[in-house]
mmCIF file of C-alpha atoms and ligand atoms in Angstrom:
data_model
loop_
_atom_site.group_PDB
_atom_site.id
_atom_site.type_symbol
_atom_site.label_atom_id
_atom_site.label_comp_id
_atom_site.label_asym_id
_atom_site.label_seq_id
_atom_site.Cartn_x
_atom_site.Cartn_y
_atom_site.Cartn_z
ATOM 1 C CA UNK T 274 -0.030 0.002 0.059
ATOM 2 C CA UNK T 275 1.346 3.313 -1.031
ATOM 3 C CA UNK T 276 0.294 6.657 0.847
ATOM 4 C CA UNK T 277 1.410 9.988 -0.332
ATOM 5 C CA UNK T 278 1.569 13.199 1.700
ATOM 6 C CA UNK T 279 0.883 16.433 0.058
ATOM 7 C CA UNK T 280 0.187 19.450 2.515
ATOM 8 C CA UNK T 281 0.798 23.063 1.750
ATOM 9 C CA UNK T 282 2.340 24.986 4.692
ATOM 10 C CA UNK T 283 3.079 21.841 6.713
ATOM 11 C CA UNK T 284 6.419 20.256 7.571
ATOM 12 C CA UNK T 285 6.310 16.780 6.040
ATOM 13 C CA UNK T 286 8.836 14.827 8.003
ATOM 14 C CA UNK T 287 7.157 14.494 11.297
ATOM 15 C CA UNK T 288 3.838 13.386 9.471
ATOM 16 C CA UNK T 289 5.801 10.915 7.322
ATOM 17 C CA UNK T 290 7.376 9.471 10.525
ATOM 18 C CA UNK T 291 4.147 9.177 12.350
ATOM 19 C CA UNK T 292 2.313 7.641 9.418
ATOM 20 C CA UNK T 293 5.194 5.142 8.937
ATOM 21 C CA UNK T 294 4.997 4.142 12.676
ATOM 22 C CA UNK T 295 1.247 3.655 12.516
ATOM 23 C CA UNK T 296 1.232 1.778 9.184
ATOM 24 C CA UNK T 297 4.524 -0.073 9.032
ATOM 25 C CA UNK T 298 3.155 -2.174 6.143
ATOM 26 C CA UNK T 299 2.719 0.846 3.933
ATOM 27 C CA UNK T 300 5.065 2.848 1.803
ATOM 28 C CA UNK T 301 4.749 6.500 3.026
ATOM 29 C CA UNK T 302 6.353 9.387 0.800
ATOM 30 C CA UNK T 303 6.227 12.922 0.304
ATOM 31 C CA UNK T 304 4.617 13.700 -3.126
ATOM 32 C CA UNK T 305 6.841 15.232 -5.750
ATOM 33 C CA UNK T 306 5.835 15.905 -9.440
ATOM 34 C CA UNK T 307 6.026 12.676 -11.450
ATOM 35 C CA UNK T 308 5.952 10.498 -8.296
ATOM 36 C CA UNK T 309 4.353 6.949 -8.827
ATOM 37 C CA UNK T 310 0.728 6.391 -8.082
ATOM 38 C CA UNK T 311 -0.565 6.070 -4.579
ATOM 39 C CA UNK T 312 -3.811 4.551 -3.105
ATOM 40 C CA UNK T 313 -4.288 6.989 -0.330
ATOM 41 C CA UNK T 314 -3.187 10.643 0.164
ATOM 42 C CA UNK T 315 -2.956 12.843 3.125
ATOM 43 C CA UNK T 316 -3.713 16.348 2.073
ATOM 44 C CA UNK T 317 -4.137 20.036 2.781
ATOM 45 C CA UNK T 318 -4.789 22.469 -0.046
ATOM 46 C CA UNK T 319 -2.751 20.367 -2.610
ATOM 47 C CA UNK T 320 -2.060 21.842 -6.092
ATOM 48 C CA UNK T 321 -4.233 20.845 -8.870
ATOM 49 C CA UNK T 322 -1.211 19.146 -10.517
ATOM 50 C CA UNK T 323 -1.138 16.653 -7.596
ATOM 51 C CA UNK T 324 -4.785 15.488 -8.440
ATOM 52 C CA UNK T 325 -4.192 15.513 -12.116
ATOM 53 C CA UNK T 326 -1.254 13.120 -11.854
ATOM 54 C CA UNK T 327 -2.470 10.864 -9.080
ATOM 55 C CA UNK T 328 -4.984 8.660 -10.895
ATOM 56 C CA UNK T 329 -4.837 5.713 -8.731
ATOM 57 C CA UNK T 330 -6.250 7.356 -5.521
ATOM 58 C CA UNK T 331 -8.964 5.657 -3.548
ATOM 59 C CA UNK T 332 -9.248 8.409 -0.703
ATOM 60 C CA UNK T 333 -8.112 11.872 0.010
ATOM 61 C CA UNK T 334 -7.598 12.349 3.865
ATOM 62 C CA UNK T 335 -7.803 16.110 4.464
ATOM 63 C CA UNK T 336 -5.793 17.252 7.648
ATOM 64 C CA UNK T 337 -8.453 19.581 8.732
ATOM 65 C CA UNK T 338 -12.290 19.661 9.297
ATOM 66 C CA UNK T 339 -13.169 22.006 6.555
ATOM 67 C CA UNK T 340 -12.729 20.719 2.950
ATOM 68 C CA UNK T 341 -13.641 24.089 1.218
ATOM 69 C CA UNK T 342 -10.010 24.460 -0.225
ATOM 70 C CA UNK T 343 -9.944 20.806 -1.362
ATOM 71 C CA UNK T 344 -13.408 21.050 -2.942
ATOM 72 C CA UNK T 345 -12.477 23.982 -5.110
ATOM 73 C CA UNK T 346 -9.987 21.617 -7.216
ATOM 74 C CA UNK T 347 -11.171 19.125 -9.936
ATOM 75 C CA UNK T 348 -11.037 15.787 -8.089
ATOM 76 C CA UNK T 349 -10.373 12.542 -9.668
ATOM 77 C CA UNK T 350 -13.781 10.727 -10.356
ATOM 78 C CA UNK T 351 -14.825 8.296 -7.645
ATOM 79 C CA UNK T 352 -12.279 9.297 -5.030
ATOM 80 C CA UNK T 353 -13.391 9.494 -1.368
ATOM 81 C CA UNK T 354 -12.884 12.643 0.410
ATOM 82 C CA UNK T 355 -12.447 12.223 4.198
ATOM 83 C CA UNK T 356 -12.319 15.276 6.626
ATOM 84 C CA UNK T 357 -10.879 15.183 10.159
ATOM 85 C CA UNK T 358 -13.618 14.152 12.437
ATOM 86 C CA UNK T 359 -12.923 16.008 15.893
ATOM 87 C CA UNK T 360 -9.389 14.527 16.316
ATOM 88 C CA UNK T 361 -8.956 16.627 19.402
ATOM 89 C CA UNK T 362 -10.411 19.902 17.835
ATOM 90 C CA UNK T 363 -13.781 19.993 19.479
ATOM 91 C CA UNK T 364 -12.369 20.634 23.027
ATOM 92 C CA UNK T 365 -10.111 23.301 21.628
ATOM 93 C CA UNK T 366 -13.103 24.884 19.962
ATOM 94 C CA UNK T 367 -15.207 24.632 23.015
ATOM 95 C CA UNK T 368 -12.646 26.507 25.140
ATOM 96 C CA UNK T 369 -11.871 29.286 22.634
ATOM 97 C CA UNK T 370 -15.601 30.021 22.054
ATOM 98 C CA UNK T 371 -16.516 29.893 25.809
ATOM 99 C CA UNK T 372 -13.533 32.094 26.491
ATOM 100 C CA UNK T 373 -14.625 34.660 23.884
ATOM 101 C CA UNK T 374 -18.201 34.619 25.098
ATOM 102 C CA UNK T 375 -17.408 34.886 28.774
ATOM 103 C CA UNK T 376 -14.747 37.530 28.060
ATOM 104 C CA UNK T 377 -17.479 39.631 26.395
ATOM 105 C CA UNK T 378 -20.328 38.820 28.747
ATOM 106 C CA UNK T 379 -18.236 39.432 31.976
ATOM 107 C CA UNK T 380 -16.624 42.588 30.282
ATOM 108 C CA UNK T 381 -13.145 41.249 31.075
ATOM 109 C CA UNK T 382 -11.789 43.363 28.269
ATOM 110 C CA UNK T 383 -13.184 46.490 29.905
ATOM 111 C CA UNK T 384 -11.670 45.443 33.191
ATOM 112 C CA UNK T 385 -8.310 44.902 31.555
ATOM 113 C CA UNK T 386 -8.296 48.395 30.135
ATOM 114 C CA UNK T 387 -9.359 49.853 33.358
ATOM 115 C CA UNK T 388 -6.556 48.032 35.401
ATOM 116 C CA UNK T 389 -3.982 49.012 32.696
ATOM 117 C CA UNK T 390 -4.797 52.803 33.755
ATOM 118 C CA UNK T 391 -4.776 51.844 37.561
ATOM 119 C CA UNK T 392 -8.515 52.050 37.884
ATOM 120 C CA UNK T 393 -10.389 49.920 40.611
ATOM 121 C CA UNK T 394 -13.822 49.780 38.712
ATOM 122 C CA UNK T 395 -17.063 47.793 39.088
ATOM 123 C CA UNK T 396 -19.515 47.232 36.405
ATOM 124 C CA UNK T 397 -23.104 46.317 36.692
ATOM 125 C CA UNK T 398 -23.436 42.482 36.483
ATOM 126 C CA UNK T 399 -25.166 41.561 33.346
ATOM 127 C CA UNK T 400 -28.063 39.034 33.325
ATOM 128 C CA UNK T 401 -27.140 35.812 31.607
ATOM 129 C CA UNK T 402 -30.747 35.464 30.428
ATOM 130 C CA UNK T 403 -29.988 38.626 28.378
ATOM 131 C CA UNK T 404 -27.203 36.911 26.512
ATOM 132 C CA UNK T 405 -28.772 34.067 24.513
ATOM 133 C CA UNK T 406 -26.032 32.518 22.307
ATOM 134 C CA UNK T 407 -26.689 31.139 18.826
ATOM 135 C CA UNK T 408 -24.420 28.508 17.385
ATOM 136 C CA UNK T 409 -24.606 28.250 13.511
ATOM 137 C CA UNK T 410 -23.780 24.567 12.633
ATOM 138 C CA UNK T 411 -24.466 21.735 15.045
ATOM 139 C CA UNK T 412 -21.995 19.377 13.513
ATOM 140 C CA UNK T 413 -18.948 17.731 15.294
ATOM 141 C CA UNK T 414 -17.571 21.073 16.497
ATOM 142 C CA UNK T 415 -20.832 23.130 16.883
ATOM 143 C CA UNK T 416 -22.550 20.719 18.929
ATOM 144 C CA UNK T 417 -19.628 20.367 21.309
ATOM 145 C CA UNK T 418 -19.645 24.195 21.553
ATOM 146 C CA UNK T 419 -23.373 24.394 22.283
ATOM 147 C CA UNK T 420 -23.043 21.811 25.159
ATOM 148 C CA UNK T 421 -20.131 23.690 26.544
ATOM 149 C CA UNK T 422 -21.933 26.978 26.584
ATOM 150 C CA UNK T 423 -24.754 25.341 28.359
ATOM 151 C CA UNK T 424 -22.417 24.326 31.182
ATOM 152 C CA UNK T 425 -22.222 28.047 31.867
ATOM 153 C CA UNK T 426 -26.092 28.397 31.869
ATOM 154 C CA UNK T 427 -26.314 30.675 28.816
ATOM 155 C CA UNK T 428 -29.569 30.326 26.902
ATOM 156 C CA UNK T 429 -28.263 28.393 23.667
ATOM 157 C CA UNK T 430 -29.823 28.179 20.312
ATOM 158 C CA UNK T 431 -28.402 26.175 17.512
ATOM 159 C CA UNK T 432 -28.909 26.114 13.721
ATOM 160 C CA UNK T 433 -28.359 23.413 11.291
ATOM 161 C CA UNK T 434 -29.426 22.225 7.790
ATOM 162 C CA UNK T 435 -31.339 19.136 8.987
ATOM 163 C CA UNK T 436 -33.152 18.945 12.446
ATOM 164 C CA UNK T 437 -30.992 18.084 15.403
ATOM 165 C CA UNK T 438 -31.761 17.377 19.104
ATOM 166 C CA UNK T 439 -29.136 18.787 21.616
ATOM 167 C CA UNK T 440 -30.139 18.564 25.279
ATOM 168 C CA UNK T 441 -30.711 22.009 26.681
ATOM 169 C CA UNK T 442 -30.317 23.649 23.366
ATOM 170 C CA UNK T 443 -33.113 25.229 21.307
ATOM 171 C CA UNK T 444 -32.627 23.710 17.995
ATOM 172 C CA UNK T 445 -33.715 25.438 14.650
ATOM 173 C CA UNK T 446 -33.269 23.874 11.160
ATOM 174 C CA UNK T 447 -33.240 25.077 7.562
ATOM 175 C CA UNK T 448 -33.436 28.359 5.901
ATOM 176 C CA UNK T 449 -37.015 28.901 6.961
ATOM 177 C CA UNK T 450 -35.926 29.079 10.612
ATOM 178 C CA UNK T 451 -32.848 31.196 10.016
ATOM 179 C CA UNK T 452 -34.347 34.596 10.710
ATOM 180 C CA UNK T 453 -36.180 33.348 13.878
ATOM 181 C CA UNK T 454 -32.957 31.771 15.093
ATOM 182 C CA UNK T 455 -31.026 35.108 14.522
ATOM 183 C CA UNK T 456 -33.513 37.226 16.244
ATOM 184 C CA UNK T 457 -33.510 34.915 19.221
ATOM 185 C CA UNK T 458 -29.718 35.621 19.852
ATOM 186 C CA UNK T 459 -27.433 38.338 21.082
ATOM 187 C CA UNK T 460 -24.138 36.486 20.633
ATOM 188 C CA UNK T 461 -23.708 34.500 17.335
ATOM 189 C CA UNK T 462 -20.968 31.890 16.981
ATOM 190 C CA UNK T 463 -20.343 30.648 13.469
ATOM 191 C CA UNK T 464 -19.425 26.956 12.975
ATOM 192 C CA UNK T 465 -20.707 26.358 9.483
ATOM 193 C CA UNK T 466 -18.748 24.773 6.685
ATOM 194 C CA UNK T 467 -18.000 27.135 3.747
ATOM 195 C CA UNK T 468 -20.274 26.069 0.828
ATOM 196 C CA UNK T 469 -21.915 27.926 -1.911
ATOM 197 C CA UNK T 470 -25.114 28.350 0.490
ATOM 198 C CA UNK T 471 -23.068 29.669 3.357
ATOM 199 C CA UNK T 472 -20.691 32.197 1.598
ATOM 200 C CA UNK T 473 -21.251 35.748 2.795
ATOM 201 C CA UNK T 474 -24.005 34.490 5.259
ATOM 202 C CA UNK T 475 -22.888 36.892 7.870
ATOM 203 C CA UNK T 476 -23.845 40.177 6.253
ATOM 204 C CA UNK T 477 -25.451 43.432 7.114
ATOM 205 C CA UNK T 478 -29.150 41.873 6.679
ATOM 206 C CA UNK T 479 -28.394 38.738 8.916
ATOM 207 C CA UNK T 480 -26.336 40.388 11.452
ATOM 208 C CA UNK T 481 -28.864 43.135 11.723
ATOM 209 C CA UNK T 482 -31.383 40.511 12.978
ATOM 210 C CA UNK T 483 -29.318 39.818 16.219
ATOM 211 C CA UNK T 484 -30.531 41.471 19.435
ATOM 212 C CA UNK T 485 -29.186 45.133 19.903
ATOM 213 C CA UNK T 486 -25.527 44.826 21.218
ATOM 214 C CA UNK T 487 -24.920 41.783 19.260
ATOM 215 C CA UNK T 488 -21.592 40.109 19.542
ATOM 216 C CA UNK T 489 -20.029 37.735 16.719
ATOM 217 C CA UNK T 490 -17.667 34.953 17.130
ATOM 218 C CA UNK T 491 -16.354 33.783 13.895
ATOM 219 C CA UNK T 492 -14.347 30.551 13.998
ATOM 220 C CA UNK T 493 -15.349 28.975 10.634
ATOM 221 C CA UNK T 494 -14.029 30.701 7.559
ATOM 222 C CA UNK T 495 -13.361 34.335 6.625
ATOM 223 C CA UNK T 496 -15.476 34.130 3.523
ATOM 224 C CA UNK T 497 -18.620 33.658 5.665
ATOM 225 C CA UNK T 498 -18.382 37.278 6.727
ATOM 226 C CA UNK T 499 -18.848 40.456 4.738
ATOM 227 C CA UNK T 500 -16.132 42.475 6.446
ATOM 228 C CA UNK T 501 -17.569 45.886 5.708
ATOM 229 C CA UNK T 502 -21.041 44.982 6.855
ATOM 230 C CA UNK T 503 -19.631 44.135 10.234
ATOM 231 C CA UNK T 504 -17.733 47.407 10.352
ATOM 232 C CA UNK T 505 -20.885 49.233 9.539
ATOM 233 C CA UNK T 506 -22.930 47.512 12.290
ATOM 234 C CA UNK T 507 -20.179 48.067 14.778
ATOM 235 C CA UNK T 508 -20.093 51.870 13.933
ATOM 236 C CA UNK T 509 -23.871 52.076 14.008
ATOM 237 C CA UNK T 510 -23.801 50.612 17.681
ATOM 238 C CA UNK T 511 -26.068 47.718 16.667
ATOM 239 C CA UNK T 512 -23.318 45.472 17.328
ATOM 240 C CA UNK T 513 -21.069 45.680 20.407
ATOM 241 C CA UNK T 514 -17.973 43.576 19.177
ATOM 242 C CA UNK T 515 -16.558 40.559 17.548
ATOM 243 C CA UNK T 516 -13.897 37.958 18.139
ATOM 244 C CA UNK T 517 -12.571 36.839 14.699
ATOM 245 C CA UNK T 518 -10.165 33.809 14.259
ATOM 246 C CA UNK T 519 -10.621 33.480 10.440
ATOM 247 C CA UNK T 520 -10.350 36.000 7.566
ATOM 248 C CA UNK T 521 -10.953 36.316 3.866
ATOM 249 C CA UNK T 522 -7.209 36.703 3.263
ATOM 250 C CA UNK T 523 -4.932 34.822 5.686
ATOM 251 C CA UNK T 524 -2.646 36.075 7.211
ATOM 252 C CA UNK T 525 -4.802 39.015 7.669
ATOM 253 C CA UNK T 526 -3.190 41.804 5.456
ATOM 254 C CA UNK T 527 -1.344 44.557 7.209
ATOM 255 C CA UNK T 528 -3.553 47.764 7.467
ATOM 256 C CA UNK T 529 -6.888 45.807 7.441
ATOM 257 C CA UNK T 530 -9.396 47.723 9.585
ATOM 258 C CA UNK T 531 -9.922 44.497 11.861
ATOM 259 C CA UNK T 532 -6.352 44.696 13.281
ATOM 260 C CA UNK T 533 -6.661 47.914 15.519
ATOM 261 C CA UNK T 534 -10.438 48.069 15.595
ATOM 262 C CA UNK T 535 -11.204 48.755 19.330
ATOM 263 C CA UNK T 536 -14.356 46.420 19.297
ATOM 264 C CA UNK T 537 -12.495 43.551 17.434
ATOM 265 C CA UNK T 538 -10.381 40.878 18.845
ATOM 266 C CA UNK T 539 -8.298 39.043 16.257
ATOM 267 C CA UNK T 540 -6.515 35.745 16.662
ATOM 268 C CA UNK T 541 -4.519 34.020 13.855
ATOM 269 C CA UNK T 542 -6.697 30.972 12.864
ATOM 270 C CA UNK T 543 -5.767 29.071 15.904
ATOM 271 C CA UNK T 544 -9.192 28.263 17.617
ATOM 272 C CA UNK T 545 -8.882 24.595 16.840
ATOM 273 C CA UNK T 546 -5.541 23.244 15.535
ATOM 274 C CA UNK T 547 -4.785 20.129 13.850
ATOM 275 C CA UNK T 548 -3.123 17.849 16.458
ATOM 276 C CA UNK T 549 -0.696 15.648 14.604
ATOM 277 C CA UNK T 550 -0.671 12.538 16.637
ATOM 278 C CA UNK T 551 -4.468 12.388 16.963
ATOM 279 C CA UNK T 552 -4.865 13.013 13.284
ATOM 280 C CA UNK T 553 -2.421 10.360 12.374
ATOM 281 C CA UNK T 554 -4.170 7.789 14.582
ATOM 282 C CA UNK T 555 -7.540 8.700 13.161
ATOM 283 C CA UNK T 556 -6.349 8.627 9.474
ATOM 284 C CA UNK T 557 -4.437 5.368 9.908
ATOM 285 C CA UNK T 558 -7.495 3.819 11.509
ATOM 286 C CA UNK T 559 -9.651 4.754 8.472
ATOM 287 C CA UNK T 560 -7.114 3.684 5.965
ATOM 288 C CA UNK T 561 -7.146 0.182 7.428
ATOM 289 C CA UNK T 562 -10.919 0.273 7.615
ATOM 290 C CA UNK T 563 -11.256 1.131 3.955
ATOM 291 C CA UNK T 564 -8.665 -1.666 2.982
ATOM 292 C CA UNK T 565 -11.009 -4.049 4.857
ATOM 293 C CA UNK T 566 -13.824 -2.664 3.115
ATOM 294 C CA UNK T 567 -15.505 -1.410 6.451
ATOM 295 C CA UNK T 568 -17.489 1.960 6.602
ATOM 296 C CA UNK T 569 -15.868 5.084 7.968
ATOM 297 C CA UNK T 570 -17.058 8.192 9.590
ATOM 298 C CA UNK T 571 -16.195 11.742 8.161
ATOM 299 C CA UNK T 572 -17.054 11.047 4.540
ATOM 300 C CA UNK T 573 -17.488 14.338 2.727
ATOM 301 C CA UNK T 574 -20.404 14.668 0.193
ATOM 302 C CA UNK T 575 -18.786 16.828 -2.621
ATOM 303 C CA UNK T 576 -22.188 17.937 -3.973
ATOM 304 C CA UNK T 577 -23.271 19.134 -0.484
ATOM 305 C CA UNK T 578 -19.879 20.769 0.041
ATOM 306 C CA UNK T 579 -19.190 19.353 3.456
HETATM 307 P P1 NAP X 99 -19.638 19.323 10.327
HETATM 308 O O1 NAP X 99 -19.477 18.232 11.414
HETATM 309 O O2 NAP X 99 -19.622 19.088 8.828
HETATM 310 O O3 NAP X 99 -20.754 20.191 10.804
HETATM 311 C C1 NAP X 99 -21.389 21.200 9.912
HETATM 312 C C2 NAP X 99 -22.691 21.821 10.491
HETATM 313 O O4 NAP X 99 -23.102 22.887 9.654
HETATM 314 C C3 NAP X 99 -23.758 20.738 10.418
HETATM 315 O O5 NAP X 99 -24.538 20.829 11.572
HETATM 316 C C4 NAP X 99 -24.597 21.160 9.181
HETATM 317 O O6 NAP X 99 -25.962 20.780 9.218
HETATM 318 C C5 NAP X 99 -24.511 22.618 9.315
HETATM 319 N N1 NAP X 99 -24.809 23.156 7.899
HETATM 320 C C6 NAP X 99 -23.970 22.978 6.847
HETATM 321 N N2 NAP X 99 -24.577 23.741 5.717
HETATM 322 C C7 NAP X 99 -25.625 24.334 6.435
HETATM 323 C C8 NAP X 99 -26.649 25.327 5.950
HETATM 324 N N3 NAP X 99 -26.659 25.698 4.444
HETATM 325 N N4 NAP X 99 -27.593 25.824 6.696
HETATM 326 C C9 NAP X 99 -27.584 25.476 7.994
HETATM 327 N N5 NAP X 99 -26.687 24.536 8.494
HETATM 328 C C10 NAP X 99 -25.734 24.021 7.658
HETATM 329 O O7 NAP X 99 -18.319 20.364 10.545
HETATM 330 P P2 NAP X 99 -17.370 20.581 11.808
HETATM 331 O O8 NAP X 99 -16.402 19.522 12.103
HETATM 332 O O9 NAP X 99 -18.275 21.034 12.813
HETATM 333 O O10 NAP X 99 -16.682 21.923 11.358
HETATM 334 C C11 NAP X 99 -17.283 23.174 10.986
HETATM 335 C C12 NAP X 99 -16.331 23.985 10.246
HETATM 336 O O11 NAP X 99 -15.462 24.677 11.201
HETATM 337 C C13 NAP X 99 -15.411 23.512 9.343
HETATM 338 O O12 NAP X 99 -16.094 23.380 7.957
HETATM 339 C C14 NAP X 99 -14.228 24.491 9.241
HETATM 340 O O13 NAP X 99 -14.618 25.451 8.257
HETATM 341 C C15 NAP X 99 -14.296 25.291 10.650
HETATM 342 N N6 NAP X 99 -13.127 24.989 11.357
HETATM 343 C C16 NAP X 99 -12.365 26.038 11.759
HETATM 344 C C17 NAP X 99 -11.233 25.816 12.646
HETATM 345 C C18 NAP X 99 -10.241 26.843 13.122
HETATM 346 O O14 NAP X 99 -9.331 26.731 13.674
HETATM 347 N N7 NAP X 99 -10.892 28.121 12.860
HETATM 348 C C19 NAP X 99 -10.973 24.513 13.035
HETATM 349 C C20 NAP X 99 -11.726 23.339 12.644
HETATM 350 C C21 NAP X 99 -12.768 23.647 11.756
HETATM 351 P P3 NAP X 99 -26.399 19.232 9.370
HETATM 352 O O15 NAP X 99 -26.139 18.661 10.638
HETATM 353 O O16 NAP X 99 -27.914 19.352 9.023
HETATM 354 O O17 NAP X 99 -25.639 18.528 8.211
HETATM 355 C C1 GLV X 100 -9.212 24.371 10.236
HETATM 356 O O1 GLV X 100 -9.630 25.657 9.936
HETATM 357 C C2 GLV X 100 -9.855 23.171 9.786
HETATM 358 O O2 GLV X 100 -10.728 23.312 8.915
HETATM 359 O O3 GLV X 100 -9.596 22.086 10.507
#
């Protein structure tokens, strides 16, 4: 069995060593132009040339949860696309989102600013009931985030394409319930995949439906958000702030208005990192399952886009 590795912006050696240790019976190589055909590929944003040359592939294992970069390419017919299925990401996402929501709700940013000026200040406690949180996407990450927010007693709403039931969470499904979902929330967390339906979904019209003083946490993809629409709603005062981990162009270009905006917190696409050992263990298990002809979780539907 031949496994090829083709991941942009990722050091190959530790992955090759880990895959060889997990699958000693396999030949594991880093892809180069003209390389012999492999049955399985471990990929992140590979060049089109890789897919054009590798005709024998049974499966592409994406080393992230989001497959938007991969699905932009022309894939070999019949190849299975497999996304990372948690692999240690959901707990990271839960801690990142809870931190962002609690930091805003408890006004820790305001206290930090006061302390920096030597001020001993008190702010009136906010009512948790006034801060319903909406989670867009109730998949592997969104469901974990929604459950974690419930642990802090926030009222939590969730929105997905198909109906879901998550204990303690008011679940809304489908485009017909989108407006009522948005207007139930003051804080909005985006954990949707980037697909033709969800591109630009966070815009002036949708964000304006949030309760006044709305707050956005975008941890999915930059192209979900229309940047200027967020800035306009922050300027108008309808929105109170945002924590943004993902951007249309990454790294966020120098001089972009988000960098220094007083109501925006920027982090460098780090809310849920790919953990190498967990990911290798998951991918190796799935390669063995596919070789045996067993079903696997995390198969992407390229038509649906996630
Ligand atoms: P997932 O398991 O595929 O879940 C996707 C969820 O979105 C599902 O609940 C799905 O609904 C819902 N959805 C999809 N299209 C929809 C639509 N048009 N309308 C309403 N709901 C829709 O994905 P995941 O593993 O949770 O990951 C979500 C995204 O997080 C990834 O695609 C990636 O972009 C992002 N991510 C970011 C980071 C980071 O570090 N910032 C790390 C990992 C992932 P159904 O349940 O009905 O199918
Ligand atoms: C990271 O953004 C991922 O999709 O895993």
